[in-house]
Short mmCIF file of C-alpha atoms in Angstrom, two decimals:
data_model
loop_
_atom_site.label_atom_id
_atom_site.label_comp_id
_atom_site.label_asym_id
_atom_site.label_seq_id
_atom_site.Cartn_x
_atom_site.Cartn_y
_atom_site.Cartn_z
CA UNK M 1 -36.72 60.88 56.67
CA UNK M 2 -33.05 59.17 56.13
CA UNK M 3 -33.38 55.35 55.32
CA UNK M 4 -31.63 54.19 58.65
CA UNK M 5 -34.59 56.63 60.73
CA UNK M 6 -37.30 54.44 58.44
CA UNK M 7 -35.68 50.91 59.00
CA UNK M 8 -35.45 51.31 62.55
CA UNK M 9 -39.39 52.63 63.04
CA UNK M 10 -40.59 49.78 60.70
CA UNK M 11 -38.34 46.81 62.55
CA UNK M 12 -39.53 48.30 65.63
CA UNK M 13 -43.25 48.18 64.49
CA UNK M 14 -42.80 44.35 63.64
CA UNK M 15 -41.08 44.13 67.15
CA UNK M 16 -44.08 45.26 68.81
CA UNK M 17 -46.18 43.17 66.49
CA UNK M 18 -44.36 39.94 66.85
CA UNK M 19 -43.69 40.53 70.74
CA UNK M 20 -47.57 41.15 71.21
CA UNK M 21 -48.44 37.70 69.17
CA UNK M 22 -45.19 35.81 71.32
CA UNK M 23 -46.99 37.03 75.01
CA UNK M 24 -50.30 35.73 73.98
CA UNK M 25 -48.71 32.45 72.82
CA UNK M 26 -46.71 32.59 75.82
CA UNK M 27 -49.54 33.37 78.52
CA UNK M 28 -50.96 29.98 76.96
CA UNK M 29 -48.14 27.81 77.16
CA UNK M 30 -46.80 28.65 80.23
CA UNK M 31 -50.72 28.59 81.97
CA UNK M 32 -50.80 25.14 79.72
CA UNK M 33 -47.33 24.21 81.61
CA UNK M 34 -49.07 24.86 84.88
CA UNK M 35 -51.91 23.34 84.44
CA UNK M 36 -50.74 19.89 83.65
CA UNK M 37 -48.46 20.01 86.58
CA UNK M 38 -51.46 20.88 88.61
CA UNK M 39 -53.33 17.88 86.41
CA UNK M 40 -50.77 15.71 88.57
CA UNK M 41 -50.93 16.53 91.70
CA UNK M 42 -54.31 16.62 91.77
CA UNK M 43 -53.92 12.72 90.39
CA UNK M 44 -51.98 11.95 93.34
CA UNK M 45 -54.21 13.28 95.92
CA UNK M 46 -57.00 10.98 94.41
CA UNK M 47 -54.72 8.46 94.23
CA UNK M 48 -53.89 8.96 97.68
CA UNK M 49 -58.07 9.55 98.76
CA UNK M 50 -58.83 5.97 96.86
CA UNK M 51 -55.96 4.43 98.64
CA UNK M 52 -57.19 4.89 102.13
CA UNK M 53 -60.27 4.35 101.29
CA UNK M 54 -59.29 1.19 100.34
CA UNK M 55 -57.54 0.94 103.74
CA UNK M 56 -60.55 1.28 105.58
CA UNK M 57 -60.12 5.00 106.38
CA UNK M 58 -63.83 6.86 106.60
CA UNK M 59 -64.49 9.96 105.21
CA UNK M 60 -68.21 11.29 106.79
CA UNK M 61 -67.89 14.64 106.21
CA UNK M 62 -68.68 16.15 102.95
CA UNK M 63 -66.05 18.39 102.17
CA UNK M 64 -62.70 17.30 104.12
CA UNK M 65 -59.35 18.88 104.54
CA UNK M 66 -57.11 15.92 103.25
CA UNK M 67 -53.15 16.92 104.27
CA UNK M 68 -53.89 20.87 103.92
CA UNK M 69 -56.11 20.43 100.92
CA UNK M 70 -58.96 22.64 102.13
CA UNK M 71 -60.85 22.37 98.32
CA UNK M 72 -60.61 18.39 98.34
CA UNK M 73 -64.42 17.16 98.40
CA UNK M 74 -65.18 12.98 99.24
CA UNK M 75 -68.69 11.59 99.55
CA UNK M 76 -70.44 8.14 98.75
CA UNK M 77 -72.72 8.37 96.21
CA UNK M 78 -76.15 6.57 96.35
CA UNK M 79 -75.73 4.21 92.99
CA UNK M 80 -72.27 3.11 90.87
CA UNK M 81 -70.48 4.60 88.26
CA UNK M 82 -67.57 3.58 86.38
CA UNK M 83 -64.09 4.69 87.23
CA UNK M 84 -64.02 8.09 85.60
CA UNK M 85 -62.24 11.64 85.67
CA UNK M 86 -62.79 14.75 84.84
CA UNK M 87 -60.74 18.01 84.29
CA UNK M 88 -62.68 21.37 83.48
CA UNK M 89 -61.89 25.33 83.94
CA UNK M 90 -64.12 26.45 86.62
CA UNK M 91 -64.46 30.41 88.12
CA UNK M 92 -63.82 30.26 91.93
CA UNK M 93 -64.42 32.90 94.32
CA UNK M 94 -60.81 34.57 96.03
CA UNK M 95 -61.14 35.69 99.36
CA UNK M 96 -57.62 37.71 99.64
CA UNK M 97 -57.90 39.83 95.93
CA UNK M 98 -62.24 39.41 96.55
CA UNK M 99 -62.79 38.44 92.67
CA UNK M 100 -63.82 35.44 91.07
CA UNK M 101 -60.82 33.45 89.64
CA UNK M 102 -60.27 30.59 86.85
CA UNK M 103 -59.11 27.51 88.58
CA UNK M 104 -58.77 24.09 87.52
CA UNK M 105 -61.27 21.40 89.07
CA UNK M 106 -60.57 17.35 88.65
CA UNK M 107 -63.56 14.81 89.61
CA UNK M 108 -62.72 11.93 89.66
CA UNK M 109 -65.40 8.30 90.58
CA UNK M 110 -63.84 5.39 92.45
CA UNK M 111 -65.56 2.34 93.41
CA UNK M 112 -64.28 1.10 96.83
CA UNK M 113 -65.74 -1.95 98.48
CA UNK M 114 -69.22 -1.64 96.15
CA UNK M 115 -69.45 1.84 97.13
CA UNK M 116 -68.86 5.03 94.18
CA UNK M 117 -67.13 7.70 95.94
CA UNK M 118 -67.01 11.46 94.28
CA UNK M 119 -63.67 13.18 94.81
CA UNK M 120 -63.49 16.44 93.82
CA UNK M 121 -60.38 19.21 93.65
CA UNK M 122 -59.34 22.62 92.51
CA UNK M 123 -56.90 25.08 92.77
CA UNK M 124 -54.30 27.14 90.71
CA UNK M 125 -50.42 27.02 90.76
CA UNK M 126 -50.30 30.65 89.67
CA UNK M 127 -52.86 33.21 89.77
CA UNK M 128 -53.48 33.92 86.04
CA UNK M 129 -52.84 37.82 86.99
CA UNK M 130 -49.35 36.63 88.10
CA UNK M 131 -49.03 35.11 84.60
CA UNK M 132 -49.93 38.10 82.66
CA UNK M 133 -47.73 40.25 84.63
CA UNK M 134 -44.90 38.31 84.51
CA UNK M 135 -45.38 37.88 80.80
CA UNK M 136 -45.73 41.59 80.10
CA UNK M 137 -42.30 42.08 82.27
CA UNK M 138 -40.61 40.01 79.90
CA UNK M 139 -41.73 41.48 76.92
CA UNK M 140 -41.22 44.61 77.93
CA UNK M 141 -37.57 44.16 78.88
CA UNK M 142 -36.78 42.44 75.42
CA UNK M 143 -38.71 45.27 73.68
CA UNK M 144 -36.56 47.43 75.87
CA UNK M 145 -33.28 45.77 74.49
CA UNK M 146 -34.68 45.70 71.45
CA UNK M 147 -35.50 49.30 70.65
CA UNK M 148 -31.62 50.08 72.15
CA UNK M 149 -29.98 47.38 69.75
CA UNK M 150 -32.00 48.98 67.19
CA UNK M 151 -31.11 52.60 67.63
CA UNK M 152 -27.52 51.27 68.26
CA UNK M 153 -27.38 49.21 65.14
CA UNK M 154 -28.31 52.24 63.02
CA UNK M 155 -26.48 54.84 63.96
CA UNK M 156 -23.01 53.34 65.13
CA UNK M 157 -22.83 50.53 62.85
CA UNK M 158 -24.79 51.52 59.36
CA UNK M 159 -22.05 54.72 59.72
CA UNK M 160 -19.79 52.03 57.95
CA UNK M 161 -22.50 49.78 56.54
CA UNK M 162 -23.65 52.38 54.14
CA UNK M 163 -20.41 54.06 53.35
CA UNK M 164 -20.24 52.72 49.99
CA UNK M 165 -24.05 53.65 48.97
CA UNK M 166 -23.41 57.26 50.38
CA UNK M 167 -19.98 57.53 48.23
CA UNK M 168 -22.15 56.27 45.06
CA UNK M 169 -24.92 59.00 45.79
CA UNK M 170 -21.59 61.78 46.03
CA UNK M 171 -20.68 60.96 43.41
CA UNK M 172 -23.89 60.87 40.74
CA UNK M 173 -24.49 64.54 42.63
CA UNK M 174 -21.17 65.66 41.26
CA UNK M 175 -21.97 63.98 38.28
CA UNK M 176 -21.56 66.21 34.93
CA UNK M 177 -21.93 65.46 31.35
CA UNK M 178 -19.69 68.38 30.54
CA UNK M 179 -17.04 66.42 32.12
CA UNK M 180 -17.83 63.31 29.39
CA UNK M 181 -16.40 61.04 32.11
CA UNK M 182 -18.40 57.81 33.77
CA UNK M 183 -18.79 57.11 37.43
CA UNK M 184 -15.60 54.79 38.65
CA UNK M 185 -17.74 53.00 41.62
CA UNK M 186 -15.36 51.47 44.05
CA UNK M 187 -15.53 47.68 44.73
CA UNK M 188 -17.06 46.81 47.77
CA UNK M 189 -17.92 43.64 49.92
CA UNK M 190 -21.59 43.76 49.81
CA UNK M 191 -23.57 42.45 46.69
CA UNK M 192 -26.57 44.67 46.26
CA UNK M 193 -23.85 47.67 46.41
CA UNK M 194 -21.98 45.98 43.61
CA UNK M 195 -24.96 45.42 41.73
CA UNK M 196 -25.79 49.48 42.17
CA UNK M 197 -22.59 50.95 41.18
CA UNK M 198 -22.28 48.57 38.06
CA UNK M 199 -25.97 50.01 37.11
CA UNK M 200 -24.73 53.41 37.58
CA UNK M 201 -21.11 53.31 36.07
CA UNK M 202 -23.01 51.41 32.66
CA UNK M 203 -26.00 54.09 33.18
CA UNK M 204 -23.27 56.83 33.29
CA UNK M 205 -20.72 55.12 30.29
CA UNK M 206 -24.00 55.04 28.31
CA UNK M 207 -25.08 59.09 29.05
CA UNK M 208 -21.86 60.26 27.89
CA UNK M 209 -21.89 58.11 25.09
CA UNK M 210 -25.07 59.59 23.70
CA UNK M 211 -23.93 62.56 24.40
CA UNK M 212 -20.68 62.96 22.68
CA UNK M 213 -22.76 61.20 19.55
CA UNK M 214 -25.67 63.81 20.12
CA UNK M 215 -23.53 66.82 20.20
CA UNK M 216 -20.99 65.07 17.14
CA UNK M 217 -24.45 65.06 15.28
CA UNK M 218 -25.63 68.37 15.87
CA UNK M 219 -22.59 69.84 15.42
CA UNK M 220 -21.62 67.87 11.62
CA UNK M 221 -25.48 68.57 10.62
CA UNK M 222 -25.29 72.43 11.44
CA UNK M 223 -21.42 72.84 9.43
CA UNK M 224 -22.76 70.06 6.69
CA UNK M 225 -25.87 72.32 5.98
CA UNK M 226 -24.74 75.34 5.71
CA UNK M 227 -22.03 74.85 2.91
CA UNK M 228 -25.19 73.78 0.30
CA UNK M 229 -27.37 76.73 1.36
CA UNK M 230 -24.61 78.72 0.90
CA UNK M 231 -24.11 77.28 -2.60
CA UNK M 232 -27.80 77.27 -3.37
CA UNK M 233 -28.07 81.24 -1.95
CA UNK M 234 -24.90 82.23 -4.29
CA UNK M 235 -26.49 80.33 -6.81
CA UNK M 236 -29.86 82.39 -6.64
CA UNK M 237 -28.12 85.32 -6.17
CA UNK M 238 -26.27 84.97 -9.59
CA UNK M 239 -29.68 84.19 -11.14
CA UNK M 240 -30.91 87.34 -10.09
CA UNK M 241 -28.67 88.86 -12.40
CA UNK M 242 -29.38 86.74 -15.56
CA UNK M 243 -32.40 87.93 -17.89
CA UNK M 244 -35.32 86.75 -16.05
CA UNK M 245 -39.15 87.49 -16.51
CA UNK M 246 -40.54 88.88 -13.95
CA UNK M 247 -42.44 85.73 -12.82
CA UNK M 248 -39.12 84.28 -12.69
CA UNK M 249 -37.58 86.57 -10.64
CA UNK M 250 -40.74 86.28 -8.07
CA UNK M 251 -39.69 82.38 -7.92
CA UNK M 252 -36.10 82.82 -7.57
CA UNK M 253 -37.06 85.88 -4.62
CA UNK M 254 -39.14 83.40 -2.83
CA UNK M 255 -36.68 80.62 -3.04
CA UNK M 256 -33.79 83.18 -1.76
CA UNK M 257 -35.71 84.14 1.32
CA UNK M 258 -36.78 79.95 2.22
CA UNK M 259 -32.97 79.52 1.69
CA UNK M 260 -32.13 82.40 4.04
CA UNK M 261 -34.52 80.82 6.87
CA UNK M 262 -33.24 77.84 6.41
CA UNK M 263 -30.15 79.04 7.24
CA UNK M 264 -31.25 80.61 10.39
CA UNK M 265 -33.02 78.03 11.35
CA UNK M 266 -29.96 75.74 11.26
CA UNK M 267 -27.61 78.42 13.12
CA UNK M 268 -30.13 78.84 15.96
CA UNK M 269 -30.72 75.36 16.30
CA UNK M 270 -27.03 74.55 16.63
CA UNK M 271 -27.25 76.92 19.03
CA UNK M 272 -29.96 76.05 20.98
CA UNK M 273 -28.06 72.85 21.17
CA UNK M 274 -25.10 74.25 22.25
CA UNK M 275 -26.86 75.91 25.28
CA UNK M 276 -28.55 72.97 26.44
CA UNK M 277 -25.74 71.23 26.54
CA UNK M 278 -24.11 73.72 28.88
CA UNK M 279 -21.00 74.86 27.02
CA UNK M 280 -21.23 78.27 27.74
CA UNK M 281 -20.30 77.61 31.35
CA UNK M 282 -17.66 80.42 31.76
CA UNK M 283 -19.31 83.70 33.68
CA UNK M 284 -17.95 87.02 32.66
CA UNK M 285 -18.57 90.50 33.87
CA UNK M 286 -20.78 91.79 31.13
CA UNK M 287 -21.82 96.11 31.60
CA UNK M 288 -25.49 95.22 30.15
CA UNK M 289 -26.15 98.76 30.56
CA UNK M 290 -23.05 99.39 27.32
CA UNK M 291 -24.67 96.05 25.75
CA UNK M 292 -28.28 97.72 25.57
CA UNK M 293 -27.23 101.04 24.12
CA UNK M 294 -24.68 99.60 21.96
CA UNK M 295 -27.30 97.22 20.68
CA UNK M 296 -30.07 99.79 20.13
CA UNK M 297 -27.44 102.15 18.45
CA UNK M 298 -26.55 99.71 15.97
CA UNK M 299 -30.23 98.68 15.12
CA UNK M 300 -31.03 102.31 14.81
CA UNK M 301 -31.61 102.08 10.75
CA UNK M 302 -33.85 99.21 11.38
CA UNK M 303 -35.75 101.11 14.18
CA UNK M 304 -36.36 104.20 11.82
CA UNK M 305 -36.97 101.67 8.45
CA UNK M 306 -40.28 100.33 10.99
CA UNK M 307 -41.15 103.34 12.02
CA UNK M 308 -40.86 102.52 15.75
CA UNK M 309 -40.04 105.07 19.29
CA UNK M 310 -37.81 103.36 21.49
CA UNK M 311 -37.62 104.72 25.26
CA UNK M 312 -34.87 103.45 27.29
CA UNK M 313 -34.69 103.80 31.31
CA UNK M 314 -31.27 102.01 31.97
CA UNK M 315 -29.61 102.28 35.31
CA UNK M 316 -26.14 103.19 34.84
CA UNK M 317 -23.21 100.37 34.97
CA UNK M 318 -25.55 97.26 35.50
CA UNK M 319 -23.22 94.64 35.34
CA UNK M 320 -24.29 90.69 35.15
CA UNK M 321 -22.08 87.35 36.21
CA UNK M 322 -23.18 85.59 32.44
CA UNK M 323 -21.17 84.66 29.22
CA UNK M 324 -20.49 87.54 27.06
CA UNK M 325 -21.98 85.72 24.06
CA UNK M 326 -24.86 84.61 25.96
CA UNK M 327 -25.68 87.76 27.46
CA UNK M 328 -25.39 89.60 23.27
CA UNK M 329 -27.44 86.57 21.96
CA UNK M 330 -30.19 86.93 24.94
CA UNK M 331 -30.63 91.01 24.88
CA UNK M 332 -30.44 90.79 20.87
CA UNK M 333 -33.26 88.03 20.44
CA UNK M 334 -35.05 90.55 23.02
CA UNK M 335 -34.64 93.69 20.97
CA UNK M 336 -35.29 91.59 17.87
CA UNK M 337 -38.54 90.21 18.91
CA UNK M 338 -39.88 93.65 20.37
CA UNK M 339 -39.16 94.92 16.80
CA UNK M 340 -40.65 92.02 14.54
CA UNK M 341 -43.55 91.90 16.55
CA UNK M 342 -44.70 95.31 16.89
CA UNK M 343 -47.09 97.45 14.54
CA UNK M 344 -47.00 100.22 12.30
CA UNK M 345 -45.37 103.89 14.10
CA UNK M 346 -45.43 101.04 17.21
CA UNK M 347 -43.18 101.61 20.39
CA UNK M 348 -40.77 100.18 22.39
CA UNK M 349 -39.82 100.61 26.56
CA UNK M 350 -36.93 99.32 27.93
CA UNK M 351 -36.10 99.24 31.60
CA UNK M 352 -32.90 97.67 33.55
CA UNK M 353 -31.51 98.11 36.90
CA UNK M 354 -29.72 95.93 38.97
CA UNK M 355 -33.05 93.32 39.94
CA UNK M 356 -34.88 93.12 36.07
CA UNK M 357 -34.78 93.72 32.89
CA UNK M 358 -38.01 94.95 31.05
CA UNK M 359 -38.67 94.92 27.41
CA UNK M 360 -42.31 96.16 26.17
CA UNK M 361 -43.77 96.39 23.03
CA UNK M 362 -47.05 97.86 21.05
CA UNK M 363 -48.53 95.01 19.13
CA UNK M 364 -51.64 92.47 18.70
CA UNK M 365 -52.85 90.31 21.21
CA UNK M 366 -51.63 86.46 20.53
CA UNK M 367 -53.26 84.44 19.00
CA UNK M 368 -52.06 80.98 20.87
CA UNK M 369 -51.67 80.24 24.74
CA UNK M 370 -49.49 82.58 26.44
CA UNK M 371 -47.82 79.60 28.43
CA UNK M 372 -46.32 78.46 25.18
CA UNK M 373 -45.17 81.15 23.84
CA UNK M 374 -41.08 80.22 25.27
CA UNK M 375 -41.26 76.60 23.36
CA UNK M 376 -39.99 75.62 20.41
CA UNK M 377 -41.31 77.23 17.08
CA UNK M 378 -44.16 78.70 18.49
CA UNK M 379 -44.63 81.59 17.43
CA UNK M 380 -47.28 84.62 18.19
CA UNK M 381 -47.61 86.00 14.12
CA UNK M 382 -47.28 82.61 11.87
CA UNK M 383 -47.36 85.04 8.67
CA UNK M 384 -44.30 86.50 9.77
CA UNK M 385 -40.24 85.43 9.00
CA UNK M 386 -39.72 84.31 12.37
CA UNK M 387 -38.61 80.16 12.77
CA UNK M 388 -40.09 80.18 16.26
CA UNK M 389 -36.80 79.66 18.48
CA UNK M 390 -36.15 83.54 19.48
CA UNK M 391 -37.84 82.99 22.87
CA UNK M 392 -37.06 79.62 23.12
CA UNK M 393 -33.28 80.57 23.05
CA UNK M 394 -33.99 83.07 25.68
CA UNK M 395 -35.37 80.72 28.08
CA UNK M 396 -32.75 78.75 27.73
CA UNK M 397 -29.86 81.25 28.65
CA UNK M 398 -32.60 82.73 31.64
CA UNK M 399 -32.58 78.80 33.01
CA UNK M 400 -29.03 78.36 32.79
CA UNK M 401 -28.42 81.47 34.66
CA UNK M 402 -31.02 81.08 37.07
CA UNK M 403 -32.74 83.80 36.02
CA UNK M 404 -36.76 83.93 36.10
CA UNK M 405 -38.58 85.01 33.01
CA UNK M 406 -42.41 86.14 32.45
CA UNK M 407 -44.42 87.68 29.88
CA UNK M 408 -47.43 89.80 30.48
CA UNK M 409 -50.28 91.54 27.71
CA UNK M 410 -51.89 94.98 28.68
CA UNK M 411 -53.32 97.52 27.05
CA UNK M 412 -52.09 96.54 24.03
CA UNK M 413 -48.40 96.13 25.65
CA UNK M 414 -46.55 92.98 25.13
CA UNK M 415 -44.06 92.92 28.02
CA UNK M 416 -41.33 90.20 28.73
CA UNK M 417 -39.83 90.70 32.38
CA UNK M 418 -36.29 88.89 33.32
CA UNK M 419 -35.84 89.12 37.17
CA UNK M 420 -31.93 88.47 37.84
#
């Protein structure tokens, strides 16, 4: 639901809600109004009864019709009361609509020549139906105007009103770090826009900021390490050649091959980096069908050193929109990983045509949670060489590429699907 839609239906609601509270006041007011103008007339008439009484004028009967007045009532009473009136609601029956109806009576007790007279009249101004309705009329014509201002208001005028929030939402969707440019909001005349695309230009300034630090970092730690682990490996590999005991030589193996991780684990992490930070955004035509049996050709030596079968079903020419050295780094950490993490005389199926790609394996079941087996440095064997960012690395380049990726266990197969 668009903002505008949402602001109309709740000032509409508190229309309704405000309208409904301003007829019942009204109703009340206006039969108030009524009343007391009825209060007065009804005054007078006494006035006028007492007055002629007082002029001799005799009124036998009990209920008299006094100038029209057929609900004025005079009689003598038998003993005196003091000059007194009063005004009360009272239900009288009405002959045209055949209902009882709320009327206003006023007694009233004058003393006239030793004698208390009663005088009594009702009557309504305004039926209170003729109120309501008349009330109700009104409301609903202002609720009518009302609900056309509204609809008016929100889709001729915010058109312009919101201009300047609808170019500030453009441009954050068009927003891209890759860029390493801030927002430039445009000024406008309302304050809580101002306020919005100051937060957004500082939010922005602040995001490419960090990231031009972030990816300074990564990169100067990745070319920083690798020059001492390149000492330290020539180093060891100099000792290897120096008289040394075989305990010695044990130490200076296992030292070689924590250097030599080390240094994979710093290239694939600069990597990693790399990909997240989206700067393999140019798309090339790569023939993955070439890239597969290129790859497996060159790993043939390995293959045959782990005694492993590899069967390939490739559709011919399967070509892929992705970077070249994305595409080599995700099919090789593939490959890689089928061969690490298979057994003894194990196998490997691969499958491709223009939809998936299919990569199964012989091997042991995992020993951690399937679902976490494409995050960081997990790994499936933890005895093994592997620094845990293979799979990791492929999810990446599968998300960037808006590929889906799964991995499935049977029957002793470990199989990792990539649906293009």
């Amino acid at each position: 639901m668009k903002l505008i839609t949402k602001f109309i239906l709740i000032y509409l609601f508190v229309t309704v809600i405000v309208l409904g509270i301003g007829g019942y006041l009204s109703y009340f007011i206006i039969k108030g109004e009524l009343n007391n103008e009825l209060k007065w007339r009804f005054l007078d008439h006494i006035d006028r009864v007492t007055y002629l009484l007082e002029r001799g004028k005799d009124f036998n009967s009990k209920k008299v019709n006094h100038s029209g007045d057929r609900n004025l009532e005079i009689r003598p009473l038998s003993v005196q009361r003091e000059p007194d009136i009063i005004v009360k609601d009272t239900m009288v029956w009405h002959e045209r609509l055949q209902q009882m109806e709320p009327n206003l009576k006023m007694t009233a007790y004058r003393t006239v020549d030793d004698t208390t007279y009663y005088i009594s009249t009702h009557g309504a101004l305004v039926e209170s139906d003729d109120i309501t309705e008349a009330v109700v009329q009104i409301l609903l014509w202002i609720l009518g105007m009302q609900v056309i201002g509204a609809i008016g208001v929100g889709f001729i005028v915010s058109n312009r009103l919101f201009k300047p929030f609808r170019n500030t939402l453009d441009q954050i969707k068009s927003f891209n770090l890759q860029d390493k440019e801030p927002i430039t909001a445009q000024e406008t005349n309302v304050t809580e826009f101002d306020d919005l695309n100051h937060f957004v230009e500082e939010m922005t300034r602040k995001a490419v900021a960090d990231y031009k630090n972030l990816k300074e970092f990564a990169e100067n730690a990745s070319h920083e390490l690798q020059t001492p682990l390149s000492i330290v490996k020539g180093k060891l590999e100099l000792l290897t050649e120096t008289d040394l005991s075989p305990e010695q030589y044990q130490y200076v193996e296992a030292s070689h091959r924590s250097i030599k991780k080390l240094s994979r684990l710093s290239e694939s992490l600069a990597l990693l980096t790399k990909i997240e930070n989206h700067e393999f955004t140019q798309k090339d035509e790569v023939n993955f069908t070439k890239l597969i049996q290129d790859s497996t050709q060159a790993f043939e030596e390995f293959i045959k050193l782990n005694g492993l079968e590899v069967e390939a079903d490739l559709k011919e020419e399967v070509t892929l929109q992705i970077h070249s050295v994305l595409a080599d780094i995700l099919w090789t950490n593939l490959f890689q990983n089928a061969i690490k993490h298979n057994i003894e005389d194990g196998r490997i199926k691969i499958e491709l045509t223009e939809d998936f790609l299919r990569i199964s394996n012989t091997g042991r079941p995992l020993d951690d949670d399937p679902h976490i087996l494409f995050e960081r440095f997990k790994k499936a064997d933890h005895s093994n060489e592997s620094i845990g960012l293979g799979l990791a690395i492929i999810k990446q380049i599968a998300e960037q590429n808006d590929y889906s990726i799964s991995y499935d266990y049977k029957d002793k197969w470990h199989t990792i699907t990539i649906e293009f």
